[in-house]
Amino acid sequence: MDIRFDNKTAIVTGAGIGLGRSYALLLASRGARVVVNDMGGSMDGSGHSETPAQKVVDEIRAQGGEAVADYNDISSIQGAGSVVKACCDAYGKVDILINSAGILRDKSFAKMEMADFEKVISVHLLGTVYMTKAVYPIMLENKYGRIVNTTSAAGLYGNFGQTNYGAAKMGIVGFMNALKQEGAKHNILVNTVAPIAATRMGEGVYPEAVLSALKPELVAAVVAYLSSEQCTLSGEIISAGGGYYAKVQIVESRGVRFKPTDSVTPELIADRLPDITKMEGAVHFGSAIEEVMAMFKHLL
Ligand SMILES: NC(=O)c1ccc[n+]([C@@H]2O[C@H](COP(=O)([O-])OP(=O)(O)OC[C@H]3O[C@@H](n4cnc5c(N)ncnc54)[C@H](O)[C@@H]3O)[C@@H](O)[C@H]2O)c1
């Protein structure tokens, strides 16, 4: 099975450098027409430059591919709308949206300025939402869409100094969980990658010894699959880095059941805590309704 993107149009946000660049190059090399979006700021989101996006477009064209550059800030509704308009003006439709743009403003929560919290939420979470909102009517009309969002181990599992980033990255998972249900009957698949790569963002964080293994291209392979017509997944989180690929899931322990007529005291909860938190046989629920129905089962 050859995975190609002929006649497909993709928007990749934050594609001037790092992971986004790698996604744009791979999709374009396999026939996609790509909008390379990047506002070209520094890692904390300040500044603006057209050079990174333009360079990626030049690279794609030099290899015989089709791409246009876009320099809009995806953290505003208007900016996101302009990226999508640029895609429609150039190529007439949007089949694929890869939300990769991101910034960092790390600080322990005690020292965190709320402006830095809000800025990180606005780029990662709201940027993803605004971009998706702008492409969604087009995907609905075409009954086709592939959306790949970006979370992080920092959100899935927690990282010191990243309450803002962690909240934004888990918010993206919650956004996907609902959207996968709404998009399903329209052939709009939405998945989320949790990448690790030696980009500008990753370089200062990972041990020197592993940096050369953390090639963005290794993440791009799974992002391209999730962006493809052949993709069979929706609502999944895939962790990828250094050649490792794994599914991440939120699971719930089997729990304990008291009768609703029992008098359940805090002491009883403390006694049964080992059973409540025992993760053997933990289960995943495909939707909130499934989880709630499982809870109600012994009440009906
Ligand atoms: N590199 C890693 O190890 C790693 C780990 C976990 C998650 N991530 C996530 O992967 C994504 C890509 O990260 P990266 O490592 O390639 O980072 P990067 O800093 O190399 O690239 C991010 C790009 O996004 C652009 N950008 C930032 N804000 C923007 C905005 N408002 N509008 C348009 N463009 C904007 C930047 O200009 C930059 O070119 C991010 O969402 C990041 O949080 C990366």
Tab-separated table of C-alpha atoms and ligand atoms in Angstrom:
chain	number	residue	atom	x	y	z
A	1	MET	CA	0.000	0.000	0.000
A	2	ASP	CA	1.516	3.263	-1.166
A	3	ILE	CA	0.533	6.238	0.931
A	4	ARG	CA	0.292	9.292	-1.276
A	5	PHE	CA	-1.416	12.655	-1.190
A	6	ASP	CA	-2.064	13.346	-4.884
A	7	ASN	CA	-4.998	15.772	-5.264
A	8	LYS	CA	-4.910	16.427	-1.539
A	9	THR	CA	-4.378	19.825	0.017
A	10	ALA	CA	-2.814	20.228	3.434
A	11	ILE	CA	-2.278	23.055	5.886
A	12	VAL	CA	0.597	22.577	8.316
A	13	THR	CA	0.858	25.209	11.058
A	14	GLY	CA	4.256	26.053	12.536
A	15	ALA	CA	5.846	24.452	9.473
A	16	GLY	CA	8.795	26.833	9.045
A	17	ILE	CA	11.095	24.785	11.261
A	18	GLY	CA	11.101	21.702	13.480
A	19	LEU	CA	8.404	19.072	13.325
A	20	GLY	CA	5.980	21.066	11.170
A	21	ARG	CA	8.656	21.545	8.514
A	22	SER	CA	9.269	17.826	8.448
A	23	TYR	CA	5.529	17.084	8.049
A	24	ALA	CA	5.226	19.614	5.210
A	25	LEU	CA	8.234	18.187	3.351
A	26	LEU	CA	6.999	14.595	3.655
A	27	LEU	CA	3.446	15.337	2.534
A	28	ALA	CA	4.668	17.473	-0.380
A	29	SER	CA	7.140	14.779	-1.466
A	30	ARG	CA	4.161	12.444	-1.744
A	31	GLY	CA	2.033	14.705	-3.887
A	32	ALA	CA	0.218	17.006	-1.435
A	33	ARG	CA	-0.198	20.708	-2.164
A	34	VAL	CA	0.839	22.308	1.092
A	35	VAL	CA	0.240	25.608	2.834
A	36	VAL	CA	3.334	26.135	4.957
A	37	ASN	CA	2.145	28.352	7.796
A	38	ASP	CA	4.609	29.933	10.205
A	39	MET	CA	4.724	33.358	11.797
A	40	GLY	CA	8.438	32.869	12.400
A	41	GLY	CA	8.639	33.943	16.021
A	42	SER	CA	11.078	32.968	18.746
A	43	MET	CA	10.328	30.078	21.078
A	44	ASP	CA	8.387	32.254	23.516
A	45	GLY	CA	6.153	33.482	20.714
A	46	SER	CA	7.669	36.942	20.345
A	47	GLY	CA	8.857	38.327	17.009
A	48	HIS	CA	7.835	37.645	13.438
A	49	SER	CA	9.690	36.573	10.308
A	50	GLU	CA	8.623	35.392	6.875
A	51	THR	CA	11.923	33.614	6.244
A	52	PRO	CA	11.274	30.162	7.819
A	53	ALA	CA	7.992	29.470	5.964
A	54	GLN	CA	9.388	30.850	2.702
A	55	LYS	CA	12.506	28.660	2.986
A	56	VAL	CA	10.405	25.508	3.388
A	57	VAL	CA	8.299	26.468	0.380
A	58	ASP	CA	11.490	27.032	-1.652
A	59	GLU	CA	12.748	23.614	-0.543
A	60	ILE	CA	9.484	21.910	-1.548
A	61	ARG	CA	9.427	23.647	-4.940
A	62	ALA	CA	13.091	22.791	-5.565
A	63	GLN	CA	12.121	19.147	-5.161
A	64	GLY	CA	9.278	19.525	-7.654
A	65	GLY	CA	6.502	19.850	-5.076
A	66	GLU	CA	3.718	22.409	-4.689
A	67	ALA	CA	3.495	24.745	-1.719
A	68	VAL	CA	2.636	28.290	-0.694
A	69	ALA	CA	3.872	30.182	2.339
A	70	ASP	CA	1.622	31.770	4.935
A	71	TYR	CA	2.783	33.946	7.817
A	72	ASN	CA	-0.389	34.389	9.852
A	73	ASP	CA	-0.600	34.031	13.622
A	74	ILE	CA	-2.901	31.052	14.246
A	75	SER	CA	-3.639	32.150	17.801
A	76	SER	CA	-6.213	34.667	16.559
A	77	ILE	CA	-9.543	33.798	14.935
A	78	GLN	CA	-8.759	36.207	12.128
A	79	GLY	CA	-5.238	34.808	11.613
A	80	ALA	CA	-6.502	31.233	11.472
A	81	GLY	CA	-9.247	32.242	9.042
A	82	SER	CA	-6.645	33.904	6.806
A	83	VAL	CA	-4.521	30.708	6.677
A	84	VAL	CA	-7.527	28.726	5.512
A	85	LYS	CA	-8.486	31.422	2.995
A	86	ALA	CA	-4.926	31.332	1.616
A	87	CYS	CA	-5.286	27.577	1.138
A	88	CYS	CA	-8.670	27.868	-0.578
A	89	ASP	CA	-7.444	30.728	-2.804
A	90	ALA	CA	-4.395	28.704	-3.871
A	91	TYR	CA	-5.842	25.204	-4.079
A	92	GLY	CA	-9.645	25.415	-3.751
A	93	LYS	CA	-10.098	23.144	-0.705
A	94	VAL	CA	-8.545	21.787	2.482
A	95	ASP	CA	-8.291	18.031	3.026
A	96	ILE	CA	-5.705	17.874	5.787
A	97	LEU	CA	-4.984	20.085	8.778
A	98	ILE	CA	-1.906	19.462	10.895
A	99	ASN	CA	-1.798	21.662	13.986
A	100	SER	CA	1.859	21.812	14.995
A	101	ALA	CA	2.547	25.498	15.836
A	102	GLY	CA	3.679	25.953	19.393
A	103	ILE	CA	5.566	28.072	21.901
A	104	LEU	CA	6.894	27.675	25.433
A	105	ARG	CA	6.746	30.026	28.412
A	106	ASP	CA	7.922	27.770	31.239
A	107	LYS	CA	7.874	28.860	34.874
A	108	SER	CA	6.871	27.204	38.127
A	109	PHE	CA	3.215	27.945	38.861
A	110	ALA	CA	4.116	30.098	41.867
A	111	LYS	CA	6.066	32.426	39.577
A	112	MET	CA	3.873	32.119	36.489
A	113	GLU	CA	2.418	35.362	35.160
A	114	MET	CA	-1.155	34.820	34.022
A	115	ALA	CA	-0.280	36.568	30.756
A	116	ASP	CA	2.188	33.736	30.027
A	117	PHE	CA	-0.413	31.136	30.964
A	118	GLU	CA	-2.969	32.720	28.651
A	119	LYS	CA	-0.497	33.124	25.774
A	120	VAL	CA	0.421	29.424	25.835
A	121	ILE	CA	-3.261	28.422	25.977
A	122	SER	CA	-4.017	30.784	23.131
A	123	VAL	CA	-1.338	29.412	20.767
A	124	HIS	CA	-1.689	25.687	21.482
A	125	LEU	CA	-5.299	25.141	22.487
A	126	LEU	CA	-7.122	28.063	20.911
A	127	GLY	CA	-4.849	28.027	17.854
A	128	THR	CA	-5.833	24.404	17.294
A	129	VAL	CA	-9.501	25.241	17.848
A	130	TYR	CA	-9.490	28.314	15.566
A	131	MET	CA	-7.734	26.459	12.767
A	132	THR	CA	-10.126	23.522	13.070
A	133	LYS	CA	-13.153	25.820	13.186
A	134	ALA	CA	-12.001	27.506	9.974
A	135	VAL	CA	-11.419	24.262	8.035
A	136	TYR	CA	-14.393	22.360	9.459
A	137	PRO	CA	-17.176	23.687	7.158
A	138	ILE	CA	-14.988	22.869	4.143
A	139	MET	CA	-14.341	19.342	5.387
A	140	LEU	CA	-18.046	18.869	6.173
A	141	GLU	CA	-19.005	19.962	2.672
A	142	ASN	CA	-16.398	17.682	1.086
A	143	LYS	CA	-17.245	14.804	3.452
A	144	TYR	CA	-13.518	14.367	3.912
A	145	GLY	CA	-11.052	15.541	6.486
A	146	ARG	CA	-7.938	14.481	8.306
A	147	ILE	CA	-6.955	16.524	11.337
A	148	VAL	CA	-3.785	15.817	13.305
A	149	ASN	CA	-3.275	17.738	16.531
A	150	THR	CA	-0.270	17.872	18.806
A	151	THR	CA	-0.201	17.048	22.492
A	152	SER	CA	2.830	16.355	24.684
A	153	ALA	CA	4.060	14.027	27.389
A	154	ALA	CA	4.137	17.196	29.499
A	155	GLY	CA	0.345	17.346	29.259
A	156	LEU	CA	-0.334	13.613	29.330
A	157	TYR	CA	1.888	12.926	32.325
A	158	GLY	CA	2.992	16.283	33.771
A	159	ASN	CA	6.223	18.281	33.753
A	160	PHE	CA	7.581	20.724	36.314
A	161	GLY	CA	7.300	24.331	35.159
A	162	GLN	CA	4.721	23.607	32.470
A	163	THR	CA	1.285	24.076	34.041
A	164	ASN	CA	0.352	26.376	31.158
A	165	TYR	CA	1.666	24.077	28.445
A	166	GLY	CA	0.319	20.934	30.142
A	167	ALA	CA	-3.156	22.430	30.473
A	168	ALA	CA	-3.143	23.496	26.827
A	169	LYS	CA	-1.896	20.131	25.605
A	170	MET	CA	-4.498	18.144	27.575
A	171	GLY	CA	-7.151	20.591	26.447
A	172	ILE	CA	-6.311	19.531	22.901
A	173	VAL	CA	-7.007	15.891	23.864
A	174	GLY	CA	-10.408	16.839	25.296
A	175	PHE	CA	-11.170	18.803	22.130
A	176	MET	CA	-10.315	15.753	20.013
A	177	ASN	CA	-12.397	13.387	22.151
A	178	ALA	CA	-15.587	15.290	21.333
A	179	LEU	CA	-14.686	16.157	17.739
A	180	LYS	CA	-13.967	12.528	16.822
A	181	GLN	CA	-17.615	11.751	17.564
A	182	GLU	CA	-18.980	14.725	15.647
A	183	GLY	CA	-16.708	14.163	12.643
A	184	ALA	CA	-17.142	10.393	12.354
A	185	LYS	CA	-20.220	10.335	10.119
A	186	HIS	CA	-18.674	12.934	7.806
A	187	ASN	CA	-15.433	11.028	7.216
A	188	ILE	CA	-13.507	13.574	9.287
A	189	LEU	CA	-10.886	11.761	11.329
A	190	VAL	CA	-9.082	13.548	14.121
A	191	ASN	CA	-6.046	12.194	15.912
A	192	THR	CA	-3.315	13.572	18.142
A	193	VAL	CA	0.420	12.973	18.135
A	194	ALA	CA	2.631	13.257	21.222
A	195	PRO	CA	6.024	13.845	19.600
A	196	ILE	CA	9.586	13.848	20.846
A	197	ALA	CA	12.187	15.385	18.510
A	198	ALA	CA	15.430	17.305	18.617
A	199	THR	CA	13.983	20.554	17.334
A	200	ARG	CA	14.562	24.020	18.744
A	201	MET	CA	11.950	23.144	21.372
A	202	GLY	CA	13.367	19.709	22.160
A	203	GLU	CA	17.080	20.455	22.064
A	204	GLY	CA	17.549	21.946	25.509
A	205	VAL	CA	15.410	19.268	27.143
A	206	TYR	CA	16.662	15.822	26.087
A	207	PRO	CA	20.052	14.244	26.895
A	208	GLU	CA	22.820	15.071	24.407
A	209	ALA	CA	23.415	11.362	23.780
A	210	VAL	CA	19.960	10.766	22.280
A	211	LEU	CA	19.556	13.980	20.245
A	212	SER	CA	20.829	12.540	16.963
A	213	ALA	CA	18.248	9.735	17.224
A	214	LEU	CA	15.360	12.137	17.731
A	215	LYS	CA	14.834	12.935	14.074
A	216	PRO	CA	11.665	14.891	13.247
A	217	GLU	CA	11.298	12.620	10.188
A	218	LEU	CA	10.551	9.699	12.508
A	219	VAL	CA	7.555	11.586	13.886
A	220	ALA	CA	6.563	12.734	10.400
A	221	ALA	CA	6.019	9.123	9.284
A	222	VAL	CA	3.163	8.572	11.734
A	223	VAL	CA	1.733	12.068	11.222
A	224	ALA	CA	1.639	11.391	7.464
A	225	TYR	CA	-0.160	8.097	8.080
A	226	LEU	CA	-2.727	9.840	10.299
A	227	SER	CA	-3.174	12.456	7.542
A	228	SER	CA	-3.771	9.878	4.839
A	229	GLU	CA	-6.841	8.466	3.145
A	230	GLN	CA	-5.707	5.040	4.404
A	231	CYS	CA	-5.864	6.104	8.041
A	232	THR	CA	-8.217	3.860	10.026
A	233	LEU	CA	-7.897	5.651	13.363
A	234	SER	CA	-9.860	8.485	14.907
A	235	GLY	CA	-9.663	9.872	18.412
A	236	GLU	CA	-6.302	8.264	19.119
A	237	ILE	CA	-3.197	9.624	20.774
A	238	ILE	CA	0.051	8.274	19.328
A	239	SER	CA	3.332	8.834	21.115
A	240	ALA	CA	6.284	9.004	18.706
A	241	GLY	CA	9.990	9.737	19.055
A	242	GLY	CA	13.364	8.226	18.160
A	243	GLY	CA	11.693	5.359	16.285
A	244	TYR	CA	9.252	4.489	19.096
A	245	TYR	CA	5.509	4.507	18.338
A	246	ALA	CA	2.807	3.721	20.889
A	247	LYS	CA	-0.846	4.353	21.565
A	248	VAL	CA	-1.701	6.384	24.659
A	249	GLN	CA	-5.069	5.961	26.339
A	250	ILE	CA	-6.982	7.223	29.347
A	251	VAL	CA	-8.165	4.216	31.350
A	252	GLU	CA	-10.263	3.668	34.448
A	253	SER	CA	-9.741	1.064	37.155
A	254	ARG	CA	-12.443	-1.568	37.692
A	255	GLY	CA	-13.266	0.386	40.839
A	256	VAL	CA	-15.426	-0.699	43.746
A	257	ARG	CA	-19.179	-0.579	44.057
A	258	PHE	CA	-21.081	0.182	47.208
A	259	LYS	CA	-24.841	0.116	47.253
A	260	PRO	CA	-26.234	3.660	46.892
A	261	THR	CA	-28.181	2.919	50.075
A	262	ASP	CA	-24.960	2.131	52.001
A	263	SER	CA	-23.622	4.868	54.161
A	264	VAL	CA	-20.242	5.569	52.561
A	265	THR	CA	-17.926	7.429	54.889
A	266	PRO	CA	-14.536	9.036	54.153
A	267	GLU	CA	-13.028	6.316	56.391
A	268	LEU	CA	-14.545	3.591	54.233
A	269	ILE	CA	-13.061	5.268	51.148
A	270	ALA	CA	-9.653	5.327	52.863
A	271	ASP	CA	-9.987	1.600	53.674
A	272	ARG	CA	-10.918	0.678	50.120
A	273	LEU	CA	-8.431	3.007	48.418
A	274	PRO	CA	-6.168	0.123	47.317
A	275	ASP	CA	-9.130	-1.414	45.439
A	276	ILE	CA	-10.343	1.904	44.036
A	277	THR	CA	-6.898	2.673	42.634
A	278	LYS	CA	-5.886	-0.856	41.583
A	279	MET	CA	-5.173	-0.651	37.857
A	280	GLU	CA	-5.228	-4.361	36.950
A	281	GLY	CA	-7.949	-4.904	34.354
A	282	ALA	CA	-8.364	-1.145	33.823
A	283	VAL	CA	-10.715	-0.268	30.985
A	284	HIS	CA	-10.904	2.438	28.345
A	285	PHE	CA	-14.234	3.983	27.370
A	286	GLY	CA	-14.848	5.143	23.814
A	287	SER	CA	-17.115	7.977	24.956
A	288	ALA	CA	-18.435	9.723	28.059
A	289	ILE	CA	-21.773	7.952	27.593
A	290	GLU	CA	-20.070	4.549	27.676
A	291	GLU	CA	-18.357	5.455	30.937
A	292	VAL	CA	-21.494	6.800	32.550
A	293	MET	CA	-23.535	3.774	31.436
A	294	ALA	CA	-20.929	1.474	32.978
A	295	MET	CA	-21.314	3.421	36.218
A	296	PHE	CA	-25.113	3.190	36.037
A	297	LYS	CA	-25.158	-0.536	35.226
A	298	HIS	CA	-25.557	-1.686	38.810
A	299	LEU	CA	-28.085	1.071	39.521
A	300	LEU	CA	-30.551	0.123	36.797
B	1	LIG	N1	10.042	18.848	19.988
B	1	LIG	C1	9.550	18.087	20.927
B	1	LIG	O1	10.233	17.225	21.529
B	1	LIG	C2	8.096	18.218	21.298
B	1	LIG	C3	7.627	17.483	22.394
B	1	LIG	C4	6.280	17.532	22.718
B	1	LIG	C5	5.431	18.329	21.954
B	1	LIG	N2	5.930	19.084	20.928
B	1	LIG	C6	4.978	19.917	20.173
B	1	LIG	O2	5.193	19.745	18.793
B	1	LIG	C7	4.853	20.950	18.094
B	1	LIG	C8	6.008	21.379	17.214
B	1	LIG	O3	7.125	21.623	18.057
B	1	LIG	P1	8.597	21.839	17.471
B	1	LIG	O4	9.487	21.056	18.356
B	1	LIG	O5	8.588	21.636	16.013
B	1	LIG	O6	8.793	23.397	17.843
B	1	LIG	P2	9.591	24.538	17.053
B	1	LIG	O7	9.796	25.633	18.028
B	1	LIG	O8	10.780	23.946	16.371
B	1	LIG	O9	8.552	24.983	15.928
B	1	LIG	C9	7.341	25.585	16.252
B	1	LIG	C10	6.985	26.541	15.137
B	1	LIG	O10	5.695	27.085	15.407
B	1	LIG	C11	5.701	28.455	14.992
B	1	LIG	N3	4.657	29.206	15.693
B	1	LIG	C12	4.601	29.467	17.018
B	1	LIG	N4	3.502	30.177	17.310
B	1	LIG	C13	2.851	30.388	16.130
B	1	LIG	C14	1.649	31.058	15.786
B	1	LIG	N5	0.909	31.667	16.711
B	1	LIG	N6	1.263	31.075	14.490
B	1	LIG	C15	2.015	30.450	13.543
B	1	LIG	N7	3.170	29.797	13.825
B	1	LIG	C16	3.583	29.768	15.108
B	1	LIG	C17	7.094	28.944	15.359
B	1	LIG	O11	7.427	30.115	14.629
B	1	LIG	C18	7.948	27.738	15.011
B	1	LIG	O12	8.437	27.824	13.703
B	1	LIG	C19	4.478	21.961	19.174
B	1	LIG	O13	3.078	21.981	19.307
B	1	LIG	C20	5.125	21.398	20.420
B	1	LIG	O14	4.473	21.817	21.595
B	1	LIG	C21	7.244	19.041	20.586
